[in-house]
Amino acid sequence: MLPQHLKQIRVLMLNDKENLGRTLFRLEQGFELQFRLGPSLQGRKVTVYTNYPLEGQRFERNNFRVLKWNYPAGSEDDSDKFCSLDLKIAGSYQYYFGHGDTEKSGGGYIVVDPVLRVGADNHVLPLDCITIQTYLSKCLGHLDDWPDRLRVAKESGYNMIHFTPLQTLGKSRSCYSLADQLTFSPEFSPEGQSYTWADVGALVEKLRKEWNMICITDVVYNHTAANSAWIREHPECGYNLVNSPHLRPAWVLDRAIWHLTTRIAEGRYKAKGLPPEITNESHLNAIRSVLWKDIYPQIKLWEFYQVKAENAVDQFRALLQNGNKPDRSKTGGKQGLKIIQDPQYQRYGNTVDMDSALETFIPHSFSPQHIEDCCGWLRQKLDEMNEEQYQIIQHHQEQAVSCIVGNVVYERLADHGPKLGPVTKKNPLVTRYFTFPYQDMTLEHEMKLLDQPDKTCHFLAHNGWVMGDDPLRNFAEPGSNVYLRRELICWGDSVKLRYGNGPEDCPYLWAHMQKYTEITAKYFHGVRLDNCHSTPLHVAEFMLDVARTVCPNLYVVAELFTGSEELDNIFVTKLGITSLIREAMSAGDSHEEGRLVYRYGGEPVGAFVQPSLRPLMPSIAHAMFLDVTHDNECPIQLRSALDSLPSSAIVSMACCATGSTRGYDELVPHQISVVKEERFYLKWNPSASPTSAGEVGYHTGIIAGKLALNKLHQELAAQGFIQVYVDQVDADIVAVTRHCPSTHQSVVAVCRTAFWNPKTHQYSTSVPPMFIPGKIEEVVLEARTVERDAENYKKDDNYINGLPEYTVEIKEHISLQESTVVKQAGVTSKGRSEFVQEITFQKLTPGSVIAFRVSLDPKAQKLVGVLRYYLSQFSPKYRRGSIADENPPEALQKPLLELMSKLTLAELNILLFRCESEEQEDGGGCYSVPGWEKLKYAGLQGLISVLADVRPNNDLGHPLCANLRQGDWLIDYVSNRLIHREGALAQVGQWLAAMFNYLKHIPRYLIPCYFDAILVSTYTAALDATYQLMSSFIQNGSSFVHHLALGSVQMCGVGRFPALPPLSMKLDEVPYRVSPITGQKEQCCVSLAAGLPHFSSGIFRCWGRDTFIALRGLMLLTGRHTEARNIILAFAGTLRHGLIPNLLGEGRCARYNCRDAVWWWLQCIQDYTAHVSQGHEILRCPVTRMYPTDDSEPCKPGEVEQPLYDVIQEALQRHLEGISFRERNAGPKIDMNMRDEGFDVVAKVDPDTGFVTGGNRFNCGTWMDKMGESERARNKGIPATPRDGAAVEIVGLSKSAVRWVVDLYAKGLFPYDGAKVHRDGKELFISYAEWNQQLQQSFETGFWVSGDPKDPNEKQPDLVHKKGIYKDSYGAASPWCDYQLRPNFTIAMVVAPELFTVERAWKALAVAEKKLLGPLGMKTLDPDDMVYCGVYDNELDSDNYNLAKGFNYHQGPEWLWPVGYFLRAKLYFARKMGEEAYAKTINLVKNVLSRHYTHLERSLWKGLPELTNENGQYCPFSCETQAWSVATVLEVLYDL
């Protein structure tokens, strides 16, 4: 087992209804694959199935098992749960998942690569090290001679050999037409010997152990040779006229064309202008004319698709005369004549579905005349339908003519074709499509055979390929007209095999091919799937499963000509293909060839370091990139002999498997035909002279160059040179760089191609200079193709020989001074320690290659090593290439984690966050990336958020990366803003500055990846330090809990100016500092921002209501108890009129215009006593009062102090007494929009109900506090939602507070059991117990809306428009508002659940869920309400009263924080409703919260917004991250 941090883990997110069957996911053995739930599946009971077998069990493709879920953070949270596979076996595996009643709601495939081993020590041969050479087996001679012939591959540096099939070949001698799939061809045994598969196996094993070479061979599943003995005995294995009668018309056409061939060959068409020798257009026209005039009319193909009208009409007449009615169960009463295609495809074999005829043609009566009329209509319809069929066949025949003529043009006229010469029986007009194993006879005679199944079963369809065909469709099956339309490019030597749907359809064929597969897999380590794109998928799947059972690490290669990557992927994923063959010959010029190198492998130079645990990304198939395949035309003919070396070099520099075909390196100047070639390959002799016949050595062709290139290719892959850069220097020169990201060594190969023959093409004599960054250590190789004195090429009769007049001039591992290709190399310096060598060339002639080994200049090389050394404290992946620092700077002598552990959470707020306005208070700001945008935060999170998108895609072109490469501004910004601080923060800043000091001295192209590495390490260390300072709930929580807990660090900080009024000097644990402004000692308590960026600094940072709604989630649950206490006490000091201020304004500019903040404050004190050990002691803490009386001026700290319980008592007493005052400085100075009456504040307890009531219609005393601002729409000074009277959440909060003080009094922790008030001139004592009781009795009477017209509690039944809900308020000036459905009653449910009857609460929650719950937030108003509008636009001024200037702020937009209360209420009452309701609710909660998790992960702000527009749409006027949004979601997770 690898240590966890080194183990490669890939995460695949499952999303509902996502089918990834056409996406390729490649993984290696030893990786772990984790399946996690995307947001659409969280909260659902998801089951994941896979056919990846349990350890020690056999793989069965259709045997799926269920994966077990792991819950790292407990089963309450779906954000982290995963199930996983430890991948140890190669192959293609399927997974799918379902939930509820759907078994499959998504799925896909994964492909695990095989591990190949060679040598006596069985060492691994990495896939990217592969260099393969193809051999046509028939050219190898006797098995005894193979080692001498194959040695050419070994000595040329190849490590894999591909043999074309070694079985007995068919009559055509094509390498791919096999007469017997099971026998080792006798041609490989000399006389008197009989070699077997075991002998081949022994040779293969010898090559693997002694030569370090892997051997693979082809498997051909699609066809067998037409002369295979077994197909004669088992004709059912092919497509014949018995099992595939739909081919009968095509067979008739094929025979007719064959007879035409014999007549043309005999010269019988000369008179019609069609001689045997076809040479021009007029001959082609003659072929067209003969087909249309002679052949088609004779064979009448349309008759196979028509109805004999007379017979059908007679049958119909008889039915009518017998009074037959249609069978309605078959017709369904629908009219429309149906023709039944004859399954046997006989002439006029089609029949009429008589039920459809009786349904469609109905006589007026059953009189003979009416019956005759009816038969006439049918006759007319049948004639029309027969004519339609005739026209369809005409179209097929047109296509057939065009394909036949096209074939003739290619085979007889085209320059690039085989030029077959005159038409003969051996070279017919076109290849036959069917076998005909009988003596020729006349066409008429042959037609009679159609009725003899014992004969027609031997007329077998040939195989071939169809241009542009759908590879997933079998062109020989019914429904395809390929054979009739002559669209098949036919291989006349092979018969297409017919597998059917499974072994039961053709048992002999499946068993035969299974044996063939087992033999191949037993003796070879890999297979090439021949003609893969037209092999039926289910057949290839079955056979490869068989092969992998025999050879588990089977290497599978294939060539796919589907024309689309998506279609390729279907084959690659289902079959588990390891590498796809890609051809350099497909490139038309050097640009395209370079592009292919870039496409087929590697990551960009300077790519980011990816974490070991990361998302599974789709990939393209691994490439086997060949300079030439055995099917390609000869590159010497298409390009030039000189191009062989440079194109090979370009291919060798690719970061994938590479290879070639035997003959390419020897400069064989023609294609070595898989059909016609019968000569032998030359044997190896190291001292062979260039002209010696029958032998090949280092001087032959480009072999010496290829050896050096193959060695280089293998070394680059083995040593981790995984980064690739391709530079198109000019039209013919391509430079390919391979770079190792750990040692920062590079190899740069400069290749001058020769796509055109220099003898006929003028190449430029001037070669542009090259600039190579770094220090050139050596010239790895320089090679040129040169001409030498030799006889001209003459094709040898016995051996496959190449051009003798060319060889390679090569030098390896020389210094730059010894190079003959390079003229001179000058060094220019570009910035600090970035050296660039300018290379000018003198002999970089077409056909030459030079490769440099480059390292960073020595100083940069050392500094990058030191940088890696310091980074290795965070991850072992930096150890390679690291160099210990001999005298480390002081700042780096302590590990970063030690420095981080000294930071407070307030300091971590500075390190990680702080938005623009917070940073501006200190005279700074967030970094602005030129040409792009400002970062969201000045702290690390600002950069980490951007890099999180840039890193996985290696987006090195991003403006941030460009800015880093251009200069040190950003680097300095990061460290400088910390160094200017004090204490531990400054030390972290110095640590970063010291690391950046090394960073600045390495080449600029490497700066983004190392900057990211330093930042990620610092950020991760900071997060670890953060969670260490928090509660166990956070420390042991899921990543979702961690993300939310960061909201506490984001929102809680200390600014340049203290935001909170001073606390009593008598308190412990109050932080102090020297004021940056006055130089005096001052308190510096953490305050809580309401939201970023709008409510983060200055007097708009702190709001009483926002602070206390968010305090439990962000401070108590995270374990920040002392800071929470300080905030509670600081606000307590500002109590005035019995209220806590809304806008705090440091206490001096406070506004007491809200009725709810005091109750949220009381709720927080209650929560504090519940959450904190010995929390009730806060009640005795001293509070320094700023306003001991309503009218006093602000007092100095410590002037008037009292315990917190007295302040609480004052708040309760003042409400019972009744609060009524006018705001100080009332008027435009404190509120530009408020009307005069709005400045009058009233709050009191209604003696009849106990409800806290207050407000008027010109002010808004609750959180729904939008004041109209538009003069144009005439809503200025009118609150959109005054919520006067008793707002439901205030009633709930007051009930919670009163219940709590009653309980405290009983425990002796609170000295008051009630309060004295003056009413009607008398002093009364009101006990809290009575108030508590009164609220309990009044609540449902006053708030429940039953919708029952007879309900005695319902005073205004005419206003009820939603039943089964709780009112939003009681006693509003506008009674309609009481009855509006809003989410506020859920708050009361959480804080005072005792007020609610369980069944009623459950009903009301169901209505809220259906009507108000959005993707992220709760609609603030019932969407059925006439003033509902879900889109908030604060800038829009119009005539619309309900919308202008954002008047609908709380009339529909979806606010996030109420969702927390809704979900908590739902959970509370679900527990009371029983197990089933609770389980469903848990799922709902997880599903809703998954969307918050996704938003949080993707948000650059790493927060949750204040609100969204309707249906979760982004609202540009919302705070991007809001304290109470994050806090209430965290509270839900705590409740879970």
XYZ file of C-alpha atoms in Angstrom, residues 377-868:
492
model
C -59.766 0.924 -55.235
C -57.476 -1.695 -53.726
C -56.052 -2.548 -57.157
C -55.303 1.139 -57.777
C -53.582 1.485 -54.382
C -51.471 -1.647 -54.973
C -50.342 -0.373 -58.376
C -49.287 2.885 -56.696
C -47.373 1.013 -53.983
C -45.652 -1.248 -56.526
C -44.618 1.852 -58.460
C -43.154 3.317 -55.244
C -41.060 0.170 -54.756
C -39.947 0.362 -58.395
C -38.740 3.943 -57.837
C -36.869 2.971 -54.648
C -35.043 0.201 -56.539
C -34.255 2.669 -59.333
C -32.484 4.849 -56.738
C -30.543 1.835 -55.457
C -29.582 0.972 -59.037
C -28.381 4.537 -59.681
C -26.106 4.263 -56.635
C -24.911 0.832 -57.786
C -23.948 2.230 -61.239
C -22.070 5.092 -59.607
C -20.176 2.714 -57.233
C -19.306 0.252 -60.021
C -17.942 3.029 -62.240
C -16.060 4.556 -59.273
C -14.426 1.205 -58.610
C -13.394 0.797 -62.232
C -11.891 4.297 -62.225
C -9.766 3.526 -59.127
C -8.618 0.065 -60.218
C -7.950 0.803 -63.886
C -7.528 4.540 -64.509
C -6.325 6.306 -61.353
C -2.621 7.171 -60.982
C -2.629 6.078 -57.320
C -4.575 2.870 -58.109
C -3.318 -0.613 -58.975
C -3.824 -0.157 -62.790
C -5.230 -3.671 -63.287
C -5.295 -3.597 -67.085
C -7.872 -5.422 -69.250
C -10.988 -7.059 -67.806
C -10.401 -10.801 -67.312
C -11.863 -13.482 -65.097
C -8.796 -13.065 -62.837
C -9.227 -9.260 -62.763
C -12.991 -8.887 -63.194
C -14.817 -5.620 -63.950
C -15.489 -5.305 -60.208
C -14.798 -7.666 -57.307
C -17.480 -10.265 -56.715
C -19.609 -9.787 -53.586
C -20.513 -13.469 -53.056
C -18.762 -16.812 -53.324
C -19.989 -19.176 -56.057
C -18.412 -22.578 -55.448
C -19.819 -24.190 -58.630
C -18.920 -24.363 -62.334
C -20.112 -21.347 -64.335
C -23.506 -21.754 -66.029
C -25.906 -19.342 -67.704
C -27.562 -16.633 -65.632
C -30.994 -18.224 -66.286
C -29.668 -21.506 -65.005
C -28.177 -19.859 -61.926
C -31.501 -18.206 -61.104
C -33.021 -21.669 -60.714
C -30.507 -22.386 -57.925
C -32.343 -19.809 -55.788
C -34.894 -22.478 -54.952
C -32.259 -24.980 -53.741
C -31.268 -24.237 -50.124
C -28.540 -26.905 -50.164
C -26.838 -24.789 -52.862
C -27.737 -21.242 -51.721
C -26.334 -21.873 -48.243
C -22.878 -21.840 -49.878
C -23.337 -18.443 -51.573
C -21.519 -16.452 -48.883
C -21.171 -12.657 -48.696
C -17.623 -11.308 -48.826
C -16.381 -8.802 -46.281
C -15.009 -5.328 -46.924
C -15.559 -1.812 -45.737
C -18.052 0.949 -46.458
C -16.936 4.537 -46.718
C -18.555 6.853 -44.168
C -20.676 4.046 -42.703
C -21.928 3.986 -39.123
C -19.406 1.693 -37.398
C -22.032 0.601 -34.855
C -24.228 -0.873 -37.588
C -23.539 -4.237 -39.233
C -23.789 -3.620 -42.988
C -24.695 -7.256 -43.799
C -27.736 -7.419 -41.520
C -31.329 -6.819 -42.683
C -32.137 -3.122 -43.033
C -28.870 -2.394 -44.830
C -28.747 -2.171 -48.634
C -24.957 -1.938 -48.931
C -24.645 -5.124 -51.051
C -27.524 -4.146 -53.344
C -26.228 -0.608 -53.822
C -22.689 -1.931 -54.404
C -21.319 0.397 -51.691
C -19.009 -2.238 -50.226
C -15.306 -1.871 -51.008
C -14.984 -5.607 -51.142
C -12.245 -8.041 -50.144
C -12.939 -10.863 -52.562
C -10.691 -13.268 -50.676
C -12.646 -13.244 -47.407
C -16.090 -14.177 -46.149
C -17.857 -11.997 -43.597
C -18.660 -13.926 -40.427
C -22.146 -13.974 -38.945
C -22.083 -14.176 -35.152
C -25.691 -13.259 -34.403
C -26.469 -11.895 -30.954
C -24.618 -14.503 -28.940
C -23.052 -18.001 -28.888
C -26.484 -19.649 -29.117
C -27.005 -18.073 -32.588
C -23.930 -19.740 -34.113
C -22.317 -22.141 -31.622
C -19.594 -23.454 -33.948
C -18.312 -20.011 -34.898
C -18.171 -18.709 -31.297
C -16.402 -21.852 -30.072
C -13.930 -21.756 -32.994
C -13.078 -18.082 -32.425
C -12.843 -18.579 -28.667
C -10.175 -21.279 -29.220
C -8.371 -18.932 -31.634
C -8.413 -16.173 -29.010
C -7.159 -18.466 -26.245
C -4.219 -19.617 -28.390
C -3.291 -16.019 -29.201
C -3.534 -14.805 -25.585
C -1.565 -17.812 -24.349
C 1.493 -17.125 -26.500
C 1.422 -13.330 -26.971
C 1.262 -10.374 -24.562
C -0.936 -8.213 -26.684
C -3.300 -8.133 -29.630
C -4.076 -5.738 -32.416
C -7.795 -5.817 -33.219
C -7.825 -5.918 -36.984
C -10.635 -3.982 -38.661
C -11.870 -3.062 -35.189
C -14.468 -0.511 -36.280
C -16.441 -3.154 -38.177
C -16.083 -5.973 -35.661
C -19.415 -6.329 -33.817
C -18.874 -4.839 -30.353
C -20.444 -7.715 -28.433
C -18.162 -10.185 -30.237
C -14.988 -8.214 -29.510
C -16.123 -7.753 -25.876
C -16.656 -11.482 -25.429
C -13.354 -12.458 -27.081
C -11.292 -9.903 -25.151
C -12.835 -11.128 -21.891
C -11.652 -14.610 -22.898
C -8.187 -13.265 -23.785
C -7.829 -11.377 -20.495
C -8.730 -14.517 -18.561
C -5.670 -16.148 -20.172
C -3.430 -13.046 -20.088
C -4.671 -10.522 -17.486
C -2.277 -7.728 -18.546
C -3.193 -7.998 -22.203
C -2.028 -5.023 -24.271
C -4.796 -4.159 -26.761
C -4.209 -1.900 -29.753
C -6.570 -1.032 -32.555
C -6.970 1.229 -35.511
C -10.335 2.976 -35.684
C -11.642 4.759 -38.743
C -14.885 6.020 -37.261
C -14.106 9.658 -38.070
C -15.172 10.862 -34.630
C -13.542 10.798 -31.218
C -16.906 10.163 -29.573
C -17.454 7.024 -31.673
C -13.837 5.954 -31.090
C -14.555 6.186 -27.373
C -17.424 3.685 -27.614
C -14.947 1.077 -28.837
C -12.135 2.141 -26.516
C -14.298 2.125 -23.369
C -16.302 -1.030 -24.049
C -13.333 -3.089 -25.210
C -10.724 -1.590 -22.915
C -8.432 -0.712 -25.829
C -5.073 0.395 -24.403
C -3.691 2.324 -27.390
C -5.145 3.586 -30.641
C -2.903 3.547 -33.674
C -2.361 7.054 -35.048
C -0.559 7.773 -38.313
C 2.029 10.472 -38.921
C 1.275 9.887 -42.596
C -2.114 11.553 -42.083
C -0.267 14.893 -41.801
C -0.068 16.873 -45.013
C 2.761 19.123 -43.821
C 5.180 19.571 -40.941
C 2.795 21.913 -39.063
C 0.172 19.185 -38.921
C 2.774 16.589 -37.914
C 3.849 18.816 -35.013
C 0.233 19.335 -34.005
C -0.248 15.561 -33.793
C 2.690 15.303 -31.356
C 1.054 17.931 -29.165
C -2.343 16.219 -29.434
C -1.256 12.713 -28.551
C 0.300 13.141 -25.165
C 1.933 15.064 -22.401
C 1.041 18.214 -20.551
C 2.267 21.738 -21.338
C 5.725 22.803 -20.161
C 5.417 24.577 -16.814
C 2.137 22.770 -16.026
C 0.760 22.975 -12.508
C 1.381 20.256 -9.943
C -1.910 18.411 -9.515
C -3.020 17.034 -6.137
C -2.990 13.238 -5.725
C -6.697 13.334 -4.913
C -8.478 15.043 -7.754
C -11.492 14.793 -10.053
C -11.375 12.105 -12.723
C -11.056 13.969 -16.013
C -12.092 12.574 -19.400
C -9.087 11.796 -21.588
C -8.320 10.944 -25.169
C -7.256 7.413 -25.960
C -3.599 6.605 -25.393
C -1.860 6.871 -28.754
C 0.462 4.518 -30.544
C 1.905 7.044 -32.966
C 3.509 5.415 -36.013
C 5.685 7.099 -38.614
C 4.198 4.572 -41.056
C 1.724 1.674 -40.730
C 1.690 -1.408 -42.942
C -1.448 -0.056 -44.627
C 0.037 3.357 -45.483
C 1.366 4.191 -48.889
C 5.128 4.499 -49.058
C 6.353 7.820 -47.541
C 9.316 7.864 -49.949
C 6.844 7.988 -52.840
C 4.501 10.455 -51.122
C 7.180 12.697 -49.574
C 10.894 12.010 -50.082
C 13.576 9.633 -48.838
C 15.130 12.512 -46.904
C 11.999 12.982 -44.836
C 12.187 9.526 -43.230
C 14.637 10.604 -40.507
C 13.150 13.992 -39.441
C 9.545 12.700 -39.473
C 10.671 9.723 -37.398
C 12.352 12.119 -34.980
C 9.167 14.189 -34.627
C 7.221 10.995 -33.881
C 9.877 9.786 -31.390
C 9.558 13.000 -29.403
C 5.852 12.349 -28.780
C 4.876 11.537 -25.205
C 3.050 8.298 -26.077
C 3.832 4.905 -27.588
C 5.557 5.201 -30.977
C 6.642 2.896 -33.735
C 7.112 2.002 -37.343
C 6.843 -0.781 -39.894
C 9.759 -2.933 -41.032
C 11.117 -1.505 -44.267
C 10.722 2.176 -43.333
C 14.153 2.353 -41.664
C 15.768 0.515 -44.592
C 14.252 3.100 -46.994
C 12.271 0.541 -49.011
C 10.942 2.818 -51.796
C 7.545 1.132 -52.249
C 4.682 -0.074 -50.091
C 5.308 -3.620 -48.848
C 1.994 -5.131 -49.872
C 0.165 -7.271 -47.315
C -1.331 -9.189 -50.256
C 1.317 -9.440 -52.942
C 4.679 -9.335 -51.124
C 6.310 -12.796 -50.942
C 10.035 -11.880 -50.593
C 11.826 -12.175 -47.262
C 13.108 -9.491 -44.905
C 16.882 -9.075 -44.724
C 18.806 -10.597 -41.798
C 20.895 -8.610 -39.307
C 24.651 -8.417 -39.655
C 26.277 -5.556 -37.711
C 29.163 -5.367 -40.165
C 27.037 -5.637 -43.304
C 28.256 -3.307 -46.005
C 25.689 -0.826 -47.397
C 25.481 -2.803 -50.628
C 25.561 -6.373 -49.320
C 22.554 -8.371 -50.525
C 20.441 -10.259 -48.042
C 21.787 -8.447 -44.969
C 21.205 -5.265 -43.062
C 23.398 -3.406 -40.530
C 23.924 -0.066 -38.831
C 24.812 1.612 -42.126
C 21.616 0.546 -43.880
C 19.113 3.356 -44.498
C 18.369 5.393 -41.380
C 18.819 2.526 -38.902
C 21.615 4.228 -36.947
C 19.440 7.335 -36.595
C 16.385 5.294 -35.606
C 18.374 3.467 -32.909
C 19.400 6.786 -31.331
C 15.829 8.136 -31.578
C 14.257 5.001 -30.078
C 16.734 5.058 -27.188
C 15.926 8.738 -26.619
C 12.171 8.087 -26.756
C 12.433 5.368 -24.102
C 14.729 7.411 -21.861
C 12.422 10.459 -21.948
C 9.377 8.406 -20.947
C 11.215 6.401 -18.277
C 12.645 9.545 -16.652
C 9.384 11.452 -16.456
C 9.781 13.988 -19.289
C 5.993 14.324 -19.395
C 5.743 17.944 -20.552
C 5.656 18.765 -24.250
C 6.033 21.947 -26.255
C 5.921 22.040 -30.064
C 7.327 25.047 -31.885
C 6.841 25.566 -35.597
C 10.108 27.319 -36.391
C 9.345 27.748 -40.080
C 7.496 25.944 -42.865
C 9.739 22.858 -42.643
C 11.347 22.987 -39.210
C 9.603 21.644 -36.144
C 11.187 21.868 -32.696
C 9.779 19.569 -30.043
C 10.678 20.070 -26.370
C 10.216 17.366 -23.763
C 10.581 18.649 -20.206
C 10.856 16.872 -16.857
C 8.853 18.809 -14.229
C 10.894 17.533 -11.273
C 14.491 17.912 -12.494
C 13.672 20.664 -15.027
C 15.856 19.066 -17.633
C 14.660 19.359 -21.206
C 15.473 17.725 -24.485
C 14.852 19.889 -27.529
C 14.799 18.156 -30.909
C 14.986 20.379 -33.978
C 13.815 18.482 -37.064
C 14.015 19.799 -40.608
C 11.459 17.851 -42.617
C 11.621 17.127 -46.335
C 8.024 16.557 -47.388
C 9.093 17.442 -50.951
C 12.044 15.947 -52.769
C 14.938 18.459 -52.584
C 15.892 17.481 -56.144
C 12.662 18.977 -57.443
C 11.724 21.397 -54.642
C 13.659 24.544 -53.744
C 14.305 24.668 -49.962
C 15.422 27.924 -48.353
C 19.133 28.125 -47.622
C 18.667 30.411 -44.618
C 17.536 28.733 -41.401
C 16.214 31.014 -38.671
C 18.218 30.998 -35.413
C 16.698 29.299 -32.367
C 16.540 30.609 -28.826
C 16.818 27.895 -26.218
C 16.270 28.961 -22.592
C 18.753 27.471 -20.124
C 22.146 25.856 -20.471
C 22.846 23.345 -23.233
C 24.561 20.417 -21.507
C 25.239 18.387 -24.636
C 24.077 17.547 -28.099
C 22.260 14.240 -27.518
C 22.397 13.457 -31.202
C 22.786 15.144 -34.543
C 21.951 13.195 -37.643
C 21.606 13.980 -41.347
C 20.437 11.828 -44.196
C 23.186 11.995 -46.797
C 23.713 10.494 -50.214
C 26.603 8.118 -50.738
C 28.234 6.449 -53.725
C 26.271 3.342 -54.436
C 24.566 1.641 -57.291
C 21.070 2.777 -57.973
C 18.229 0.915 -56.321
C 17.220 -2.326 -57.984
C 14.340 -4.339 -56.555
C 15.753 -7.666 -55.376
C 13.858 -10.802 -56.404
C 14.240 -12.661 -53.104
C 14.642 -10.012 -50.401
C 12.886 -6.797 -49.455
C 15.652 -4.270 -50.044
C 15.846 -0.490 -49.640
C 17.585 2.446 -51.324
C 21.359 1.881 -51.051
C 22.239 5.468 -52.022
C 21.285 7.040 -48.657
C 22.701 6.638 -45.182
C 22.740 8.564 -41.921
C 25.646 10.627 -40.693
C 25.230 10.623 -36.920
C 27.088 11.825 -33.825
C 25.842 11.193 -30.309
C 26.552 12.799 -26.918
C 28.922 15.499 -28.123
C 29.555 19.006 -26.847
C 28.115 22.003 -28.642
C 31.607 22.870 -29.903
C 31.934 19.482 -31.657
C 28.667 19.925 -33.539
C 28.835 20.302 -37.316
C 25.159 21.277 -37.581
C 25.428 24.270 -35.243
C 27.503 27.222 -36.400
C 27.708 29.056 -33.109
C 25.921 29.463 -29.815
C 25.815 32.790 -28.002
C 24.437 33.308 -24.517
C 22.078 36.177 -23.850
C 20.681 36.874 -20.427
C 17.003 37.671 -20.143
C 16.191 39.025 -16.699
C 17.546 37.590 -13.453
C 19.274 34.229 -13.952
C 17.335 33.375 -17.070
C 19.892 32.485 -19.688
C 18.908 31.954 -23.290
C 21.229 30.363 -25.819
C 20.971 31.608 -29.346
C 21.748 28.857 -31.826
C 22.621 29.544 -35.463
C 22.738 26.565 -37.793
C 25.043 25.829 -40.710
C 24.141 22.294 -41.807
C 20.517 21.835 -40.776
C 19.723 20.541 -44.263
C 16.351 19.028 -45.174
C 16.400 15.527 -43.663
C 18.423 16.420 -40.579
C 17.804 16.366 -36.847
C 19.621 17.745 -33.824
C 18.623 17.178 -30.205
C 19.971 19.224 -27.267
C 19.907 18.287 -23.611
C 19.169 21.486 -21.706
C 19.123 22.222 -18.010
C 18.307 25.455 -16.235
C 21.354 27.634 -15.843
C 23.318 26.408 -12.782
C 22.118 29.061 -10.344
C 18.446 28.622 -11.270
C 18.868 24.833 -11.190
C 20.157 25.053 -7.627
C 17.443 27.482 -6.481
C 14.636 25.399 -7.924
C 16.153 22.397 -6.100
C 16.103 24.338 -2.829
C 12.524 25.442 -3.486
C 11.539 21.790 -3.985
